[in-house]
PDB file of C-alpha atoms in Angstrom:
ATOM      1  CA  MET A   1      72.823  44.614  35.018  1.00 65.00           C
ATOM      2  CA  VAL A   2      72.741  41.033  37.224  1.00 56.00           C
ATOM      3  CA  ALA A   3      68.923  42.398  37.780  1.00 68.00           C
ATOM      4  CA  LEU A   4      68.389  42.680  34.101  1.00 67.00           C
ATOM      5  CA  LEU A   5      69.638  38.813  33.118  1.00 60.00           C
ATOM      6  CA  GLN A   6      68.112  37.201  35.963  1.00 62.00           C
ATOM      7  CA  GLY A   7      64.383  39.212  34.797  1.00 68.00           C
ATOM      8  CA  GLU A   8      65.509  37.495  31.309  1.00 65.00           C
ATOM      9  CA  GLN A   9      65.704  34.528  32.754  1.00 64.00           C
ATOM     10  CA  GLU A  10      62.609  34.688  34.674  1.00 69.00           C
ATOM     11  CA  GLU A  11      60.817  36.040  31.316  1.00 71.00           C
ATOM     12  CA  ASP A  12      62.411  32.926  29.152  1.00 62.00           C
ATOM     13  CA  LEU A  13      61.006  30.362  31.983  1.00 67.00           C
ATOM     14  CA  ASN A  14      57.605  31.401  31.759  1.00 68.00           C
ATOM     15  CA  LYS A  15      57.282  31.805  27.996  1.00 77.00           C
ATOM     16  CA  LYS A  16      58.797  28.243  28.227  1.00 74.00           C
ATOM     17  CA  GLY A  17      55.951  27.265  30.385  1.00 77.00           C
ATOM     18  CA  SER A  18      53.531  28.883  29.093  1.00 79.00           C
ATOM     19  CA  CYS A  19      54.488  27.790  25.166  1.00 81.00           C
ATOM     20  CA  GLU A  20      54.641  23.931  26.568  1.00 82.00           C
ATOM     21  CA  ALA A  21      51.202  24.265  27.897  1.00 85.00           C
ATOM     22  CA  ASP A  22      49.559  26.179  24.890  1.00 83.00           C
ATOM     23  CA  ILE A  23      51.457  23.520  22.784  1.00 86.00           C
ATOM     24  CA  ASP A  24      49.925  20.410  24.748  1.00 89.00           C
ATOM     25  CA  THR A  25      46.451  22.107  24.920  1.00 91.00           C
ATOM     26  CA  ALA A  26      46.570  22.642  21.074  1.00 90.00           C
ATOM     27  CA  GLU A  27      47.802  19.130  20.318  1.00 90.00           C
ATOM     28  CA  ASP A  28      45.214  16.972  22.611  1.00 94.00           C
ATOM     29  CA  LYS A  29      42.146  19.138  21.246  1.00 93.00           C
ATOM     30  CA  GLU A  30      43.861  18.105  17.725  1.00 94.00           C
ATOM     31  CA  LYS A  31      44.049  14.600  19.245  1.00 95.00           C
ATOM     32  CA  THR A  32      40.200  14.707  19.722  1.00 95.00           C
ATOM     33  CA  LEU A  33      39.126  16.991  16.518  1.00 95.00           C
ATOM     34  CA  LYS A  34      40.847  13.918  14.481  1.00 95.00           C
ATOM     35  CA  HIS A  35      38.781  10.769  16.246  1.00 96.00           C
ATOM     36  CA  THR A  36      35.875  13.056  16.057  1.00 96.00           C
ATOM     37  CA  LEU A  37      35.881  13.462  12.465  1.00 95.00           C
ATOM     38  CA  SER A  38      37.133   9.546  11.725  1.00 96.00           C
ATOM     39  CA  THR A  39      33.520   8.450  13.817  1.00 96.00           C
ATOM     40  CA  THR A  40      31.862  11.290  12.344  1.00 96.00           C
ATOM     41  CA  GLU A  41      32.732   9.901   8.407  1.00 96.00           C
ATOM     42  CA  THR A  42      32.052   6.336   9.588  1.00 96.00           C
ATOM     43  CA  ALA A  43      28.531   7.250  10.714  1.00 97.00           C
ATOM     44  CA  ILE A  44      27.820   8.473   7.468  1.00 97.00           C
ATOM     45  CA  GLN A  45      29.189   5.819   5.762  1.00 97.00           C
ATOM     46  CA  GLY A  46      26.689   3.820   7.787  1.00 96.00           C
ATOM     47  CA  ALA A  47      24.085   6.385   7.251  1.00 97.00           C
ATOM     48  CA  GLU A  48      24.727   6.234   3.013  1.00 97.00           C
ATOM     49  CA  ASP A  49      24.756   2.402   3.422  1.00 97.00           C
ATOM     50  CA  ASP A  50      21.305   2.389   5.359  1.00 97.00           C
ATOM     51  CA  ILE A  51      19.879   4.724   3.209  1.00 97.00           C
ATOM     52  CA  ALA A  52      20.613   2.565  -0.039  1.00 97.00           C
ATOM     53  CA  ALA A  53      19.277  -0.482   1.524  1.00 97.00           C
ATOM     54  CA  LEU A  54      15.837   1.170   2.417  1.00 97.00           C
ATOM     55  CA  LYS A  55      15.578   2.395  -1.188  1.00 97.00           C
ATOM     56  CA  SER A  56      16.322  -0.986  -2.458  1.00 97.00           C
ATOM     57  CA  ASP A  57      13.638  -2.355   0.030  1.00 97.00           C
ATOM     58  CA  ILE A  58      10.858   0.783  -0.752  1.00 97.00           C
ATOM     59  CA  ALA A  59      11.603   0.055  -4.487  1.00 97.00           C
ATOM     60  CA  ALA A  60      10.766  -3.775  -3.516  1.00 97.00           C
ATOM     61  CA  LEU A  61       7.849  -2.932  -1.851  1.00 97.00           C
ATOM     62  CA  GLU A  62       6.382  -0.562  -4.738  1.00 97.00           C
ATOM     63  CA  ALA A  63       7.192  -3.302  -7.386  1.00 97.00           C
ATOM     64  CA  GLY A  64       5.325  -5.832  -5.212  1.00 96.00           C
ATOM     65  CA  ILE A  65       2.685  -3.903  -4.661  1.00 97.00           C
ATOM     66  CA  LYS A  66       1.923  -2.992  -7.957  1.00 97.00           C
ATOM     67  CA  ALA A  67       2.179  -6.495  -9.083  1.00 97.00           C
ATOM     68  CA  LEU A  68      -0.301  -7.543  -6.759  1.00 97.00           C
ATOM     69  CA  ASP A  69      -2.855  -5.146  -7.550  1.00 97.00           C
ATOM     70  CA  LYS A  70      -2.112  -6.002 -11.278  1.00 96.00           C
ATOM     71  CA  SER A  71      -2.956  -9.382 -10.512  1.00 96.00           C
ATOM     72  CA  VAL A  72      -6.325  -8.237  -8.270  1.00 96.00           C
ATOM     73  CA  ALA A  73      -7.516  -7.009 -11.419  1.00 97.00           C
ATOM     74  CA  GLU A  74      -6.881  -9.411 -13.712  1.00 97.00           C
ATOM     75  CA  ALA A  75      -8.109 -12.262 -11.512  1.00 96.00           C
ATOM     76  CA  THR A  76     -11.513 -10.094 -10.973  1.00 97.00           C
ATOM     77  CA  ALA A  77     -11.754  -9.565 -15.319  1.00 97.00           C
ATOM     78  CA  GLN A  78     -11.625 -13.132 -14.914  1.00 96.00           C
ATOM     79  CA  ARG A  79     -13.905 -13.829 -12.269  1.00 96.00           C
ATOM     80  CA  LYS A  80     -16.469 -11.391 -14.032  1.00 97.00           C
ATOM     81  CA  ALA A  81     -16.024 -13.543 -17.359  1.00 97.00           C
ATOM     82  CA  GLU A  82     -16.928 -16.642 -15.252  1.00 96.00           C
ATOM     83  CA  GLN A  83     -19.538 -15.736 -14.131  1.00 96.00           C
ATOM     84  CA  ASP A  84     -20.973 -13.879 -17.077  1.00 96.00           C
ATOM     85  CA  GLN A  85     -20.360 -17.695 -18.768  1.00 96.00           C
ATOM     86  CA  TYR A  86     -22.283 -19.446 -15.893  1.00 96.00           C
ATOM     87  CA  THR A  87     -25.053 -16.688 -15.878  1.00 95.00           C
ATOM     88  CA  GLU A  88     -25.656 -17.104 -20.158  1.00 96.00           C
ATOM     89  CA  LEU A  89     -24.867 -21.500 -19.435  1.00 95.00           C
ATOM     90  CA  MET A  90     -28.036 -21.476 -16.602  1.00 95.00           C
ATOM     91  CA  ALA A  91     -30.202 -19.256 -18.670  1.00 95.00           C
ATOM     92  CA  GLU A  92     -29.751 -21.827 -21.882  1.00 95.00           C
ATOM     93  CA  ASP A  93     -29.721 -24.784 -20.238  1.00 94.00           C
ATOM     94  CA  ALA A  94     -32.710 -23.693 -18.502  1.00 94.00           C
ATOM     95  CA  ALA A  95     -34.538 -22.479 -21.415  1.00 95.00           C
ATOM     96  CA  ALA A  96     -33.329 -26.004 -23.013  1.00 94.00           C
ATOM     97  CA  LYS A  97     -34.876 -27.353 -19.972  1.00 93.00           C
ATOM     98  CA  GLU A  98     -38.230 -26.094 -20.451  1.00 93.00           C
ATOM     99  CA  LEU A  99     -38.457 -27.039 -24.059  1.00 93.00           C
ATOM    100  CA  LEU A 100     -37.887 -30.060 -23.279  1.00 92.00           C
ATOM    101  CA  ASN A 101     -40.469 -30.114 -20.560  1.00 90.00           C
ATOM    102  CA  PHE A 102     -43.069 -28.927 -22.761  1.00 90.00           C
ATOM    103  CA  ALA A 103     -42.480 -30.954 -25.301  1.00 88.00           C
ATOM    104  CA  LYS A 104     -42.677 -34.579 -22.862  1.00 87.00           C
ATOM    105  CA  ASN A 105     -45.945 -32.677 -21.934  1.00 87.00           C
ATOM    106  CA  ARG A 106     -47.628 -32.321 -25.434  1.00 87.00           C
ATOM    107  CA  LEU A 107     -46.459 -35.789 -26.148  1.00 85.00           C
ATOM    108  CA  TYR A 108     -48.057 -36.821 -23.032  1.00 80.00           C
ATOM    109  CA  LYS A 109     -51.344 -35.522 -24.298  1.00 80.00           C
ATOM    110  CA  PHE A 110     -50.654 -37.600 -28.069  1.00 75.00           C
ATOM    111  CA  TYR A 111     -49.615 -41.068 -25.940  1.00 75.00           C
ATOM    112  CA  ASP A 112     -50.920 -40.886 -22.563  1.00 71.00           C
ATOM    113  CA  PRO A 113     -53.431 -37.692 -22.086  1.00 75.00           C
ATOM    114  CA  LYS A 114     -54.097 -38.737 -18.291  1.00 79.00           C
ATOM    115  CA  LEU A 115     -50.298 -37.400 -17.765  1.00 75.00           C
ATOM    116  CA  HIS A 116     -50.779 -33.959 -19.612  1.00 70.00           C
ATOM    117  CA  LYS A 117     -51.174 -30.947 -18.004  1.00 82.00           C
ATOM    118  CA  PRO A 118     -52.979 -28.607 -19.854  1.00 77.00           C
ATOM    119  CA  ALA A 119     -52.158 -24.804 -20.219  1.00 69.00           C
ATOM    120  CA  PRO A 120     -53.178 -22.684 -17.018  1.00 68.00           C
ATOM    121  CA  LYS A 121     -56.573 -20.471 -18.558  1.00 65.00           C
ATOM    122  CA  ALA A 122     -55.888 -17.131 -19.048  1.00 59.00           C
ATOM    123  CA  GLU A 123     -57.374 -15.134 -15.826  1.00 65.00           C
ATOM    124  CA  LEU A 124     -59.499 -12.192 -16.980  1.00 64.00           C
ATOM    125  CA  SER A 125     -59.251  -9.007 -16.283  1.00 70.00           C
ATOM    126  CA  HIS A 126     -61.743  -7.003 -13.646  1.00 66.00           C
ATOM    127  CA  ALA A 127     -63.408  -5.776 -16.838  1.00 72.00           C
ATOM    128  CA  GLU A 128     -63.286  -8.834 -18.891  1.00 67.00           C
ATOM    129  CA  ARG A 129     -65.492 -11.003 -15.985  1.00 68.00           C
ATOM    130  CA  ILE A 130     -67.570  -7.567 -16.529  1.00 73.00           C
ATOM    131  CA  ASN A 131     -68.659  -8.234 -20.022  1.00 67.00           C
ATOM    132  CA  VAL A 132     -68.265 -11.569 -20.411  1.00 59.00           C
ATOM    133  CA  ASN A 133     -71.016 -11.780 -17.292  1.00 68.00           C
ATOM    134  CA  LEU A 134     -72.885  -9.155 -19.647  1.00 67.00           C
ATOM    135  CA  GLY A 135     -73.254 -12.053 -22.316  1.00 60.00           C
ATOM    136  CA  GLY A 136     -69.965 -10.788 -24.111  1.00 60.00           C
ATOM    137  CA  GLU A 137     -67.166 -12.266 -25.391  1.00 59.00           C
ATOM    138  CA  ALA A 138     -63.916 -12.292 -23.777  1.00 54.00           C
ATOM    139  CA  THR A 139     -60.805 -10.953 -25.788  1.00 60.00           C
ATOM    140  CA  PRO A 140     -58.806 -13.386 -27.695  1.00 55.00           C
ATOM    141  CA  THR A 141     -56.018 -15.112 -25.987  1.00 53.00           C
ATOM    142  CA  ALA A 142     -52.462 -13.469 -27.803  1.00 52.00           C
ATOM    143  CA  ALA A 143     -50.948 -16.950 -29.158  1.00 48.00           C
ATOM    144  CA  PRO A 144     -47.851 -17.482 -27.090  1.00 51.00           C
ATOM    145  CA  GLY A 145     -44.598 -16.283 -28.729  1.00 51.00           C
ATOM    146  CA  GLY A 146     -41.705 -18.222 -28.061  1.00 49.00           C
ATOM    147  CA  ILE A 147     -40.300 -21.382 -30.209  1.00 49.00           C
ATOM    148  CA  ALA A 148     -42.914 -22.613 -32.501  1.00 46.00           C
ATOM    149  CA  GLY A 149     -45.360 -20.838 -30.151  1.00 49.00           C
ATOM    150  CA  THR A 150     -44.203 -22.760 -27.275  1.00 50.00           C
ATOM    151  CA  GLY A 151     -44.038 -19.239 -25.104  1.00 51.00           C
ATOM    152  CA  ILE A 152     -40.536 -20.638 -24.579  1.00 50.00           C
ATOM    153  CA  ALA A 153     -37.719 -17.843 -25.374  1.00 53.00           C
ATOM    154  CA  VAL A 154     -35.457 -18.419 -28.093  1.00 46.00           C
ATOM    155  CA  LEU A 155     -31.570 -19.596 -26.824  1.00 49.00           C
ATOM    156  CA  THR A 156     -29.551 -17.057 -25.988  1.00 45.00           C
ATOM    157  CA  GLN A 157     -26.871 -17.038 -29.009  1.00 44.00           C
ATOM    158  CA  THR A 158     -27.156 -20.581 -29.182  1.00 42.00           C
ATOM    159  CA  ALA A 159     -26.524 -20.552 -32.736  1.00 38.00           C
ATOM    160  CA  GLN A 160     -23.007 -19.301 -32.184  1.00 44.00           C
ATOM    161  CA  HIS A 161     -23.121 -22.220 -29.957  1.00 44.00           C
ATOM    162  CA  LYS A 162     -23.851 -25.500 -31.729  1.00 44.00           C
ATOM    163  CA  ASP A 163     -23.287 -26.776 -34.551  1.00 47.00           C
ATOM    164  CA  ALA A 164     -26.636 -26.879 -37.012  1.00 46.00           C
ATOM    165  CA  PRO A 165     -28.855 -30.161 -36.622  1.00 46.00           C
ATOM    166  CA  PRO A 166     -28.711 -32.708 -39.377  1.00 52.00           C
ATOM    167  CA  PRO A 167     -31.132 -32.585 -42.209  1.00 53.00           C
ATOM    168  CA  PRO A 168     -34.604 -34.021 -41.792  1.00 46.00           C
ATOM    169  CA  PRO A 169     -34.848 -37.616 -43.314  1.00 49.00           C
ATOM    170  CA  GLU A 170     -35.905 -37.800 -46.608  1.00 51.00           C
ATOM    171  CA  THR A 171     -38.684 -40.040 -45.788  1.00 44.00           C
ATOM    172  CA  PHE A 172     -40.929 -41.371 -42.573  1.00 42.00           C
ATOM    173  CA  GLY A 173     -40.092 -44.623 -41.468  1.00 47.00           C
ATOM    174  CA  ALA A 174     -42.273 -47.402 -40.797  1.00 47.00           C
ATOM    175  CA  TYR A 175     -45.752 -46.901 -39.360  1.00 44.00           C
ATOM    176  CA  THR A 176     -45.706 -48.083 -35.870  1.00 49.00           C
ATOM    177  CA  LYS A 177     -48.474 -47.495 -32.696  1.00 51.00           C
ATOM    178  CA  LYS A 178     -48.544 -45.112 -31.193  1.00 51.00           C
ATOM    179  CA  SER A 179     -47.971 -47.160 -27.750  1.00 51.00           C
ATOM    180  CA  ASP A 180     -44.996 -48.260 -29.671  1.00 50.00           C
ATOM    181  CA  GLY A 181     -42.518 -44.831 -29.822  1.00 54.00           C
ATOM    182  CA  LYS A 182     -44.281 -43.543 -26.248  1.00 58.00           C
ATOM    183  CA  SER A 183     -41.142 -45.675 -23.576  1.00 68.00           C
ATOM    184  CA  GLY A 184     -38.329 -44.514 -26.085  1.00 82.00           C
ATOM    185  CA  VAL A 185     -39.148 -40.785 -27.225  1.00 85.00           C
ATOM    186  CA  ILE A 186     -40.011 -39.707 -23.829  1.00 84.00           C
ATOM    187  CA  ALA A 187     -37.293 -41.838 -22.069  1.00 88.00           C
ATOM    188  CA  MET A 188     -34.926 -39.949 -24.277  1.00 91.00           C
ATOM    189  CA  ILE A 189     -36.122 -36.574 -23.269  1.00 90.00           C
ATOM    190  CA  ASP A 190     -35.618 -37.402 -19.486  1.00 90.00           C
ATOM    191  CA  LEU A 191     -32.154 -38.795 -20.189  1.00 93.00           C
ATOM    192  CA  LEU A 192     -32.083 -34.993 -22.013  1.00 94.00           C
ATOM    193  CA  ILE A 193     -33.389 -33.523 -18.951  1.00 92.00           C
ATOM    194  CA  LYS A 194     -31.411 -35.744 -17.106  1.00 94.00           C
ATOM    195  CA  ASP A 195     -28.085 -34.651 -18.389  1.00 94.00           C
ATOM    196  CA  LEU A 196     -29.152 -30.796 -18.735  1.00 94.00           C
ATOM    197  CA  ASP A 197     -29.723 -31.383 -14.483  1.00 94.00           C
ATOM    198  CA  LYS A 198     -26.318 -32.955 -14.205  1.00 95.00           C
ATOM    199  CA  ASP A 199     -24.415 -30.061 -16.345  1.00 94.00           C
ATOM    200  CA  MET A 200     -25.846 -27.093 -14.243  1.00 95.00           C
ATOM    201  CA  THR A 201     -25.341 -28.874 -10.816  1.00 95.00           C
ATOM    202  CA  GLU A 202     -21.665 -29.579 -11.775  1.00 96.00           C
ATOM    203  CA  ALA A 203     -21.981 -25.978 -13.254  1.00 95.00           C
ATOM    204  CA  GLN A 204     -23.573 -24.602 -10.141  1.00 96.00           C
ATOM    205  CA  THR A 205     -20.455 -26.450  -8.097  1.00 96.00           C
ATOM    206  CA  GLU A 206     -17.925 -24.686 -10.293  1.00 96.00           C
ATOM    207  CA  GLU A 207     -19.253 -21.338  -9.896  1.00 96.00           C
ATOM    208  CA  SER A 208     -19.929 -21.920  -6.115  1.00 96.00           C
ATOM    209  CA  LEU A 209     -16.316 -23.028  -5.730  1.00 97.00           C
ATOM    210  CA  SER A 210     -14.419 -20.381  -8.056  1.00 96.00           C
ATOM    211  CA  GLN A 211     -16.634 -17.798  -5.971  1.00 96.00           C
ATOM    212  CA  LYS A 212     -14.401 -19.549  -3.040  1.00 97.00           C
ATOM    213  CA  ASP A 213     -11.227 -19.251  -4.157  1.00 96.00           C
ATOM    214  CA  TYR A 214     -11.700 -15.967  -5.831  1.00 96.00           C
ATOM    215  CA  GLU A 215     -13.093 -14.406  -2.096  1.00 97.00           C
ATOM    216  CA  THR A 216     -10.217 -16.237  -0.545  1.00 97.00           C
ATOM    217  CA  MET A 217      -7.601 -14.682  -3.093  1.00 96.00           C
ATOM    218  CA  MET A 218      -9.309 -11.424  -2.179  1.00 96.00           C
ATOM    219  CA  SER A 219      -9.159 -11.499   1.345  1.00 97.00           C
ATOM    220  CA  ASP A 220      -5.026 -12.452   1.134  1.00 97.00           C
ATOM    221  CA  ALA A 221      -4.116  -9.884  -1.428  1.00 97.00           C
ATOM    222  CA  LYS A 222      -6.143  -6.924   1.073  1.00 96.00           C
ATOM    223  CA  GLU A 223      -4.340  -8.502   3.893  1.00 97.00           C
ATOM    224  CA  LYS A 224      -1.016  -8.867   2.110  1.00 96.00           C
ATOM    225  CA  ARG A 225      -1.330  -4.948   0.491  1.00 96.00           C
ATOM    226  CA  ALA A 226      -2.088  -3.360   3.708  1.00 97.00           C
ATOM    227  CA  GLN A 227       0.819  -5.390   5.200  1.00 97.00           C
ATOM    228  CA  ASP A 228       3.250  -4.495   2.292  1.00 97.00           C
ATOM    229  CA  SER A 229       1.698  -0.361   2.563  1.00 97.00           C
ATOM    230  CA  LYS A 230       2.582  -0.396   6.338  1.00 97.00           C
ATOM    231  CA  ALA A 231       6.024  -1.648   5.715  1.00 97.00           C
ATOM    232  CA  LEU A 232       6.762   0.899   2.850  1.00 97.00           C
ATOM    233  CA  ASN A 233       5.395   3.559   5.248  1.00 97.00           C
ATOM    234  CA  ALA A 234       7.373   2.555   7.842  1.00 97.00           C
ATOM    235  CA  LYS A 235      10.506   2.243   5.191  1.00 97.00           C
ATOM    236  CA  SER A 236       9.914   5.410   3.910  1.00 97.00           C
ATOM    237  CA  SER A 237      10.006   6.808   7.074  1.00 97.00           C
ATOM    238  CA  ALA A 238      12.864   5.622   8.327  1.00 97.00           C
ATOM    239  CA  LYS A 239      14.607   7.060   5.092  1.00 97.00           C
ATOM    240  CA  ALA A 240      13.509  10.117   5.482  1.00 97.00           C
ATOM    241  CA  GLU A 241      14.847  10.138   9.333  1.00 97.00           C
ATOM    242  CA  THR A 242      18.483   8.746   8.417  1.00 97.00           C
ATOM    243  CA  GLU A 243      18.605  11.130   5.485  1.00 97.00           C
ATOM    244  CA  ALA A 244      17.711  13.987   8.107  1.00 97.00           C
ATOM    245  CA  ASP A 245      20.511  12.209  10.274  1.00 96.00           C
ATOM    246  CA  LEU A 246      23.139  12.330   7.038  1.00 96.00           C
ATOM    247  CA  GLY A 247      23.139  15.793   6.727  1.00 96.00           C
ATOM    248  CA  LEU A 248      23.570  16.872  10.349  1.00 97.00           C
ATOM    249  CA  LEU A 249      26.582  14.521  10.231  1.00 96.00           C
ATOM    250  CA  ASN A 250      27.860  15.879   7.311  1.00 96.00           C
ATOM    251  CA  GLU A 251      27.460  19.520   8.733  1.00 96.00           C
ATOM    252  CA  LYS A 252      29.414  17.994  11.444  1.00 96.00           C
ATOM    253  CA  LYS A 253      32.323  16.458   9.493  1.00 96.00           C
ATOM    254  CA  GLU A 254      32.143  20.128   7.728  1.00 96.00           C
ATOM    255  CA  SER A 255      33.221  22.166  10.854  1.00 96.00           C
ATOM    256  CA  THR A 256      35.336  19.740  12.729  1.00 95.00           C
ATOM    257  CA  SER A 257      37.247  19.637   9.809  1.00 95.00           C
ATOM    258  CA  ASN A 258      37.497  23.297   9.769  1.00 96.00           C
ATOM    259  CA  GLU A 259      38.014  23.156  13.101  1.00 95.00           C
ATOM    260  CA  LEU A 260      40.966  21.130  12.792  1.00 94.00           C
ATOM    261  CA  MET A 261      42.340  22.915  10.610  1.00 95.00           C
ATOM    262  CA  ALA A 262      42.332  25.315  12.486  1.00 95.00           C
ATOM    263  CA  THR A 263      43.734  24.558  15.460  1.00 94.00           C
ATOM    264  CA  ALA A 264      46.794  22.787  13.069  1.00 93.00           C
ATOM    265  CA  LYS A 265      47.424  26.222  12.204  1.00 93.00           C
ATOM    266  CA  HIS A 266      47.520  27.556  15.740  1.00 89.00           C
ATOM    267  CA  ILE A 267      49.555  24.317  16.545  1.00 89.00           C
ATOM    268  CA  SER A 268      52.286  25.188  13.732  1.00 89.00           C
ATOM    269  CA  ALA A 269      52.441  28.918  14.710  1.00 88.00           C
ATOM    270  CA  LEU A 270      53.060  27.913  18.512  1.00 84.00           C
ATOM    271  CA  HIS A 271      56.021  26.163  17.187  1.00 84.00           C
ATOM    272  CA  GLY A 272      56.937  28.646  15.145  1.00 81.00           C
ATOM    273  CA  GLU A 273      56.903  31.049  17.742  1.00 78.00           C
ATOM    274  CA  CYS A 274      57.973  28.506  20.623  1.00 79.00           C
ATOM    275  CA  ASP A 275      60.321  26.366  19.636  1.00 72.00           C
ATOM    276  CA  TRP A 276      63.812  28.072  19.031  1.00 76.00           C
ATOM    277  CA  LEU A 277      63.161  29.499  22.883  1.00 72.00           C
ATOM    278  CA  ILE A 278      62.602  25.727  24.349  1.00 69.00           C
ATOM    279  CA  GLN A 279      65.661  24.445  22.032  1.00 76.00           C
ATOM    280  CA  HIS A 280      68.022  26.909  23.262  1.00 66.00           C
ATOM    281  CA  PHE A 281      66.641  27.637  26.771  1.00 62.00           C
ATOM    282  CA  ASP A 282      68.836  25.901  28.850  1.00 64.00           C
ATOM    283  CA  ALA A 283      71.690  27.141  26.434  1.00 68.00           C
ATOM    284  CA  ARG A 284      70.777  30.502  27.260  1.00 65.00           C
ATOM    285  CA  LYS A 285      70.299  30.187  30.576  1.00 64.00           C
ATOM    286  CA  GLU A 286      73.977  28.461  31.362  1.00 70.00           C
ATOM    287  CA  ALA A 287      75.019  31.575  28.980  1.00 62.00           C
ATOM    288  CA  ARG A 288      73.122  34.084  31.857  1.00 65.00           C
ATOM    289  CA  SER A 289      74.194  32.287  34.655  1.00 66.00           C
ATOM    290  CA  SER A 290      77.980  32.267  33.472  1.00 63.00           C
ATOM    291  CA  GLU A 291      77.600  35.803  32.682  1.00 65.00           C
ATOM    292  CA  ILE A 292      76.328  37.043  36.365  1.00 61.00           C
ATOM    293  CA  ASP A 293      79.195  34.750  37.548  1.00 63.00           C
ATOM    294  CA  ALA A 294      81.450  36.741  35.726  1.00 66.00           C
ATOM    295  CA  LEU A 295      79.844  40.129  36.628  1.00 64.00           C
ATOM    296  CA  GLY A 296      80.213  38.820  40.337  1.00 66.00           C
ATOM    297  CA  LYS A 297      83.902  38.095  40.251  1.00 64.00           C
ATOM    298  CA  ALA A 298      84.439  41.540  38.257  1.00 67.00           C
ATOM    299  CA  LYS A 299      82.442  43.539  40.978  1.00 68.00           C
ATOM    300  CA  ALA A 300      84.468  41.457  43.817  1.00 66.00           C
ATOM    301  CA  VAL A 301      88.048  42.315  42.012  1.00 68.00           C
ATOM    302  CA  LEU A 302      86.762  45.887  42.180  1.00 70.00           C
ATOM    303  CA  LYS A 303      86.550  45.776  45.730  1.00 73.00           C
ATOM    304  CA  GLY A 304      89.908  44.111  45.799  1.00 64.00           C
ATOM    305  CA  ALA A 305      89.032  40.363  45.849  1.00 55.00           C
ATOM    306  CA  ASP A 306      91.637  38.011  45.532  1.00 53.00           C
ATOM    307  CA  TYR A 307      90.737  35.092  42.528  1.00 50.00           C
ATOM    308  CA  ALA A 308      93.957  34.299  41.945  1.00 50.00           C
TER     309      ALA A 308
END
């Protein structure tokens, strides 16, 4: 009987040591899992904040690139319209200047023949030269077209841009000598030609500056778009990487949570199995010791020992 009681005591002692060790190990694991879960949740929140910020940056960059492309298209359309307007203006002014020079040359023929420049003779073709050399007549030169037979083309859309000329005077003015009007009329034509030259020079300068500004803008816009596109690609890549990391963090959170729940259940089972033994271990040990002692005394009495 004593051996049995001693065996039970040894079994309780071993069980108590095993329970305490298992509970300590499980509780340490639970503490580690809770810390891991907490840090994982913090990392998830950080990743979600980073993704939100990246989405905002990407949207801003995309809007900026779209606005830049729109401004480039508008500037290009405006530049084309300005170039068309410049080309039309230069053509009209050149035609007007040519017409004024033609009129001035005609006036020289009337006022000062020695300054008049005759029209260049028509160049005969090879066949026409042979015909003339054989006594034939050259083909009549076709009358020049253009404005009043001058050969100068009509100004493009001039009538749409300028007011109609005033009506001619009802009667001729007083008779004057040819030399009286020479300087005044030619000087007026020279003044008109000078004004046209000034307008054409100003138009050329303005066109040159506008083209330079446009090219500078295009260069800046190209550089800006390249930088924004590079930044957009970088942020898109960062967003994709962060989203992948977030997926892994969520998986880690789920697995850690499941493991923590399993560990909590294991701790609960250990307490259910061990708490009674640990709580009553000393009392059970004392009871067994008393019982073993009593058994020893009883055995001694039976052998004739006196405990009186």
